[in-house]
Coordinates of C-alpha atoms and ligand atoms in Angstrom, one line a residue:
X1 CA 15.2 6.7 17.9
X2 CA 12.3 7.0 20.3
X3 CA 10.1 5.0 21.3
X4 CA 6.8 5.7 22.2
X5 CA 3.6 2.9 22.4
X6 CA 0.6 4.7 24.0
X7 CA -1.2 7.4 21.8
X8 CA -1.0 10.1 25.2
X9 CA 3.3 9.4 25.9
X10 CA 3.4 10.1 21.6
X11 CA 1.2 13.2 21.9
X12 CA 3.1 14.4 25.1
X13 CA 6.4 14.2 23.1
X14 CA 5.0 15.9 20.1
X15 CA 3.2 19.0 21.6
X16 CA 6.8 19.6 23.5
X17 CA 8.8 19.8 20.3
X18 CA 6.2 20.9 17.3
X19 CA 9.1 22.5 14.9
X20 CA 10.2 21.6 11.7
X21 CA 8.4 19.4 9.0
X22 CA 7.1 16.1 10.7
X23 CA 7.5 13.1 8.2
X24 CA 5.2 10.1 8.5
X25 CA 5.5 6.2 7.8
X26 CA 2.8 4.4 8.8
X27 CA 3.2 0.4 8.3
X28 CA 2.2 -2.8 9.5
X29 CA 5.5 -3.9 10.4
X30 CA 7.7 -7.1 9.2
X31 CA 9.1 -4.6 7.5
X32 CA 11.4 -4.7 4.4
X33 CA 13.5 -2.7 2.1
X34 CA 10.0 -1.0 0.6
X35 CA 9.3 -0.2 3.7
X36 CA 12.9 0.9 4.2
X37 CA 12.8 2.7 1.1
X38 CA 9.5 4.8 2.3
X39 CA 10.9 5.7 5.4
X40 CA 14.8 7.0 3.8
X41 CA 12.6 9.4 1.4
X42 CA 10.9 11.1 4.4
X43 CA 14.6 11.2 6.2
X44 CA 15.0 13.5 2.9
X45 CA 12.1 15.5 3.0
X46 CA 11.7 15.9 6.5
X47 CA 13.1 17.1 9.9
X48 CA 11.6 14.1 12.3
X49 CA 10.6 10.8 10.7
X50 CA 7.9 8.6 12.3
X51 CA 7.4 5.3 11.7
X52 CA 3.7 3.5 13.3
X53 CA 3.7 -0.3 13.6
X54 CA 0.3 -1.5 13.8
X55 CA -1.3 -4.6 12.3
X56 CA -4.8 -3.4 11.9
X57 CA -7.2 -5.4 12.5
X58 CA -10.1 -3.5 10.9
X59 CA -9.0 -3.7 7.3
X60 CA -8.5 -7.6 7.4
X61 CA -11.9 -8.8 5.8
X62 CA -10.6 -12.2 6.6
X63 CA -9.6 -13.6 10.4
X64 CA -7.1 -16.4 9.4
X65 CA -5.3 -13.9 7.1
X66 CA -5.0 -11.3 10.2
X67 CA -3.9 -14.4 12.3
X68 CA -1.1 -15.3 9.8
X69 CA -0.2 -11.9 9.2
X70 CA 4.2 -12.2 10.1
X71 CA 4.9 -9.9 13.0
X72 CA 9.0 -9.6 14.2
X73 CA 8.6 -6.4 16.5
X74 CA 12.9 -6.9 17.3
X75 CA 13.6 -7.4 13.6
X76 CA 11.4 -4.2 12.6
X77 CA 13.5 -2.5 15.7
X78 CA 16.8 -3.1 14.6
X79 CA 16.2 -2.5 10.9
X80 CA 14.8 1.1 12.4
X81 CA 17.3 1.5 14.6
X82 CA 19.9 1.6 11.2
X83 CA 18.3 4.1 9.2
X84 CA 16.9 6.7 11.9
X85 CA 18.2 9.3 13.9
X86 CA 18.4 10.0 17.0
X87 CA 15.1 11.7 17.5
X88 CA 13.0 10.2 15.0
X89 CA 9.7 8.3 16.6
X90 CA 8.9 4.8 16.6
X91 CA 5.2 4.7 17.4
X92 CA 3.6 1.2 18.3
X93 CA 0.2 1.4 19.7
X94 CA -2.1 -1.0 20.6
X95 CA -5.9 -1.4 19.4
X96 CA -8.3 -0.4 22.5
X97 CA -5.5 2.9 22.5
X98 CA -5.9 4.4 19.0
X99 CA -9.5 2.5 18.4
X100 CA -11.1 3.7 21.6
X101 CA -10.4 7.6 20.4
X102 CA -12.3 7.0 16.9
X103 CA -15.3 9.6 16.6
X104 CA -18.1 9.0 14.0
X105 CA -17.2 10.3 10.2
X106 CA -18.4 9.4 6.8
X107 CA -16.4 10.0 4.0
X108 CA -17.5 9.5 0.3
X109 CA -15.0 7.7 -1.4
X110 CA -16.5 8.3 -4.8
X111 CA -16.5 4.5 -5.6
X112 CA -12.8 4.4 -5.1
X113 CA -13.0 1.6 -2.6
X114 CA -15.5 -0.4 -4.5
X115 CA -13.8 -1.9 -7.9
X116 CA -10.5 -4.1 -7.7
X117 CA -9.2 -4.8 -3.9
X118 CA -12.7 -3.3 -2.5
X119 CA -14.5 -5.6 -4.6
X120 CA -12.7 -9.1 -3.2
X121 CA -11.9 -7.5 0.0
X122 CA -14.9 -6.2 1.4
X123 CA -14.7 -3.4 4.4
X124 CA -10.9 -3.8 3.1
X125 CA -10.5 0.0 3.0
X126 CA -13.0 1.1 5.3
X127 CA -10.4 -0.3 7.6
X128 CA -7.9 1.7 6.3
X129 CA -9.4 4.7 6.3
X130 CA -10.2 4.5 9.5
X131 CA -6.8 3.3 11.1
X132 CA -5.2 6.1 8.5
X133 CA -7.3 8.7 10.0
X134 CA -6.9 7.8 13.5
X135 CA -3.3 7.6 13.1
X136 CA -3.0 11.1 11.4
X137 CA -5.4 12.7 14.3
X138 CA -3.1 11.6 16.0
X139 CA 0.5 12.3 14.5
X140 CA -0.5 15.1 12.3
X141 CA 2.1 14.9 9.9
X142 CA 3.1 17.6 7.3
X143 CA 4.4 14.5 5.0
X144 CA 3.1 11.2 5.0
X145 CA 4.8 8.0 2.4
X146 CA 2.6 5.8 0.7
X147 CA 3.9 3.5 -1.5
X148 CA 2.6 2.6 -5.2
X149 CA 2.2 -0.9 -4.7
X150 CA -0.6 -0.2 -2.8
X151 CA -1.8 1.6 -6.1
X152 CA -5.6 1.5 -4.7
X153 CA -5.4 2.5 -1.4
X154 CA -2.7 5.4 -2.4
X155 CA -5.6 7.1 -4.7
X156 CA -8.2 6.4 -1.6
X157 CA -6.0 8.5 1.0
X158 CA -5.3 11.1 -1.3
X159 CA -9.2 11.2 -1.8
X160 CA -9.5 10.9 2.1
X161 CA -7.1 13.7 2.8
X162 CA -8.8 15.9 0.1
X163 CA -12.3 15.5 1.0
X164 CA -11.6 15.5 4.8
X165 CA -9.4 18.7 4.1
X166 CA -6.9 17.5 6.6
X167 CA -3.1 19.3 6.1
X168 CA -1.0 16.8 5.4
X169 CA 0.8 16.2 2.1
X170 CA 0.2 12.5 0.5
X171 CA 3.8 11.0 -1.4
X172 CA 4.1 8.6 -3.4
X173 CA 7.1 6.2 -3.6
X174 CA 8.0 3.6 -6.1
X175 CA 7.6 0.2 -5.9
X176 CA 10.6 -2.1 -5.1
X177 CA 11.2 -5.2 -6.0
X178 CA 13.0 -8.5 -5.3
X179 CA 15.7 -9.5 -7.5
X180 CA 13.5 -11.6 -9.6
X181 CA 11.0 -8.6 -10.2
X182 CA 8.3 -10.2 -7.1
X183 CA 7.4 -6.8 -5.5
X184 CA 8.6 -6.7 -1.7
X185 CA 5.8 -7.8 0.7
X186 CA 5.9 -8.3 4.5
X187 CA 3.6 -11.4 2.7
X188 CA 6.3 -13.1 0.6
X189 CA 8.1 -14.5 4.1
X190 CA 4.7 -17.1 4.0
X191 CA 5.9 -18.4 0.5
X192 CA 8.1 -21.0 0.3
X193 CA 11.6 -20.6 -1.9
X194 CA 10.8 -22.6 -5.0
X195 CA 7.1 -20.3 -4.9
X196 CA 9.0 -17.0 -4.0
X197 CA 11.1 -17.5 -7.0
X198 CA 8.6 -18.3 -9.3
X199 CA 6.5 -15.9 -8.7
X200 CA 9.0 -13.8 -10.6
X201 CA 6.9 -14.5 -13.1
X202 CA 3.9 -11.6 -12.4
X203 CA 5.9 -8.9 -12.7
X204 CA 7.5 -10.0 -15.8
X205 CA 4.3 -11.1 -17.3
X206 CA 2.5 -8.0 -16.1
X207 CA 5.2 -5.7 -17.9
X208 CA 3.8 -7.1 -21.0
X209 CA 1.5 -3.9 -21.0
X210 CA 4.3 -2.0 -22.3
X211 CA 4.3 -3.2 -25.3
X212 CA 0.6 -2.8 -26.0
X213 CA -0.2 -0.2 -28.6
X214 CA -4.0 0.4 -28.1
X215 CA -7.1 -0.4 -25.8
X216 CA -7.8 -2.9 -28.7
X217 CA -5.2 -5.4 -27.7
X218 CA -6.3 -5.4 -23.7
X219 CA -8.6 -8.1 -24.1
X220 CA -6.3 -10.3 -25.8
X221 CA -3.2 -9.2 -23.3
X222 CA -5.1 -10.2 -20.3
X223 CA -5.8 -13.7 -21.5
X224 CA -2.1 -14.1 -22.6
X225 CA -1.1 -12.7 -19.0
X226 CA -3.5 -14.8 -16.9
X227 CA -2.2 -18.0 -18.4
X228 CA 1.0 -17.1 -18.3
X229 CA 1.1 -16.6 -14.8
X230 CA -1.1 -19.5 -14.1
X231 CA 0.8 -21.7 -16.0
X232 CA 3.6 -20.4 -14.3
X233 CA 3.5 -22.6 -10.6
X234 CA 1.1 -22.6 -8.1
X235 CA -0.7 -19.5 -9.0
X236 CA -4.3 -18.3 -9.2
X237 CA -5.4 -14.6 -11.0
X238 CA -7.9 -13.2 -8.7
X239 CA -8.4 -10.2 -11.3
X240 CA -6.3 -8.5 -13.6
X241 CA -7.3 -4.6 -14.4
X242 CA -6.8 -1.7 -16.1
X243 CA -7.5 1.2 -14.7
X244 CA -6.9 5.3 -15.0
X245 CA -5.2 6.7 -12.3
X246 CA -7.6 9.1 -10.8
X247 CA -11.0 7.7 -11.5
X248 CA -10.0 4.2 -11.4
X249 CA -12.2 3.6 -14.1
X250 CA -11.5 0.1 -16.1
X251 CA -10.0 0.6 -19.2
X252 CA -11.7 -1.5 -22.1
X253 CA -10.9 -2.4 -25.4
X254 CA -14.1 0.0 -26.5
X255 CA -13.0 2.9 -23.6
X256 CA -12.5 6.6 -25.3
X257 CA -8.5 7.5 -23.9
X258 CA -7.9 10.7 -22.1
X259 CA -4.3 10.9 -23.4
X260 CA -3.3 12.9 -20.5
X261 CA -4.0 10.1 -18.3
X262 CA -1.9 7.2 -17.2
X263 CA -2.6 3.8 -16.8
X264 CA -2.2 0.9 -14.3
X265 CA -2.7 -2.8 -14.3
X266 CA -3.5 -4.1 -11.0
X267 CA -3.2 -7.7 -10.4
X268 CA -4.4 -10.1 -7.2
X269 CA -2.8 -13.7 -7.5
X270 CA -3.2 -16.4 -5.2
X271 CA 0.1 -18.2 -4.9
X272 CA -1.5 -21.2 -2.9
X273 CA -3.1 -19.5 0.2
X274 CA -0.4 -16.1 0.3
X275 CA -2.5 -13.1 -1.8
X276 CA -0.2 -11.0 -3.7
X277 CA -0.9 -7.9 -5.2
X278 CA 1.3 -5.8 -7.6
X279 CA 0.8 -3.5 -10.7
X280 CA 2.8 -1.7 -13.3
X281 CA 2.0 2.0 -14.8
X282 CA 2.2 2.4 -18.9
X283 CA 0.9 4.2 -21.5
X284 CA -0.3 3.3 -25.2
X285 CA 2.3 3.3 -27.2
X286 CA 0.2 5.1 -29.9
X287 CA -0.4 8.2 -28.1
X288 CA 2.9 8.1 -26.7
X289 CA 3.8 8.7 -30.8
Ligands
AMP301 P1 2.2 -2.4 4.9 O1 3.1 -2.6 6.1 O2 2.1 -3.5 4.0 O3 0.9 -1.8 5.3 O4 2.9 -1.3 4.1 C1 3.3 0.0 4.6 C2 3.7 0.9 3.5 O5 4.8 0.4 2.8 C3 2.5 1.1 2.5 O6 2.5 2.5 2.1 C4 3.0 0.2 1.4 O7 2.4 0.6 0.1 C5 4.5 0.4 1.4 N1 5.1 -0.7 0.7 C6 4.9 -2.1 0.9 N2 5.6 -2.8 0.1 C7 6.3 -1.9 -0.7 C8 7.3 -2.1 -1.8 N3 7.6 -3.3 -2.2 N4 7.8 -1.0 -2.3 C9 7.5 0.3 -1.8 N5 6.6 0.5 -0.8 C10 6.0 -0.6 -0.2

């Protein structure tokens, strides 16, 4: 792979070789098998992959949680180094770099970055936005990989990318867990083990959804679920959701269904001070017939 960690050295190598379709990764690094996962799908779908590391700083509403962020630049390097080819891009730039290229822009998120992780992280996606349209300005990628357990900000860069009318094509990739069901997070090296194996217990209590057969037993199924995970070690619900895919619209018990429509529960748990966020996709069980 190469490796490339000023924005001018990465457009230099680009504009040389602009053929074929140009896959892109973008991540904050400490990377895992989700990550991994992400970047063997646009090995599949594309000619060049590229992979960012960047730890934004924008999208971090709160300091100490930037400053803990894990960082392993060699680990991330050699896990890299495994899965891509020869001429696949590793791109690592710093802040003052990408940041001091930013031109003005608002974009009307249609409230997407107000309910769930907009609501307890404030500015959370602004952030985003901004470091994911500086980064495709930059790249301009035909593909780029999202995954789902980023639920929220997957819907707000597919809004971006439609409402900015930029050309690049927004996937989706599946969610992959630990062993226990705990959803892969660059965050999980700050639990400790007995905490990291507990916290098993959100996925499996959040797959209770499955089984629920109409917007009349949400209520109930989000007290069962809260307590179950707080019950369940050191844990603390920050919210628990239901929400349509598109709109991102809370579900209620009294909410009319748009049966072709799917559903996700989002979750935000504190386990101690490491935020974990995770959700599952299901539909009623009633419409499903
Ligand atoms: P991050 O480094 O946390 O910004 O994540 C970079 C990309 O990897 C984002 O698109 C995430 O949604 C995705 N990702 C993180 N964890 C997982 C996972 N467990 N499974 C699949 N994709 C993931």
């Amino acid at each position: 792979m190469k490796i490339f960690d000023t924005v001018d050295q990465l457009r230099m190598h680009l504009g040389n070789k602009r053929e074929g379709v140009l896959g892109f990764v973008p991540t904050m690094g400490a990377l895992h098998q989700g990550h991994l996962s992400l970047v063997g799908e646009s090995r599949k779908r594309s000619d060049t992959t590229l992979v960012s590391i960047f730890v934004n700083p924008t999208q971090f509403n709160d300091p100490a949680d930037l400053k803990k962020y894990p960082r392993d630049i060699r680990k991330d390097i050699s896990l890299l180094s495994g899965i891509l080819a020869e001429d696949d891009i590793l791109f690592t730039p710093d802040y003052n770099d990408l940041y001091s290229r930013e031109k003005d822009f608002s974009l009307d998120l249609e409230g997407l970055d107000l309910v769930m992780e907009g609501k307890y992280r404030p500015g959370h996606f602004s952030g985003v936005v901004r470091v994911v349209k500086l980064l495709f300005e930059t790249v301009e990628p035909d593909l780029a990989f999202f995954g789902q357990k980023d639920f929220q900000q997957l819907a707000i860069i597919k809004k971006m990318v439609k409402v900015l009318n930029m050309d690049t094509k927004i996937i989706g990739c599946p969610i992959l867990r630990e062993e226990n069901g705990l959803a892969m997070s660059s965050r999980n090296e700050r639990l400790d083990p007995q905490t990291r194996k507990k916290a098993g217990i959100i996925y499996s209590a959040l797959s209770k959804y499955c089984k629920v057969k109409s917007p009349a037993e949400l209520q109930q199924t989000e007290i069962n679920i809260i307590k179950e995970i707080e019950q369940g070690g050191d844990f603390r619900v920050e919210y628990l959701e239901v929400v349509d895919s598109e709109s991102l619209n809370r579900i209620t018990s009294s909410s009319v269904i748009n049966t072709g429509l799917n559903f996700f529960a989002c979750i935000a748990v504190y386990a101690g001070d490491v935020r974990l966020i995770d959700n599952t996709e299901f539909s009623f069980q009633f419409i499903k017939g």
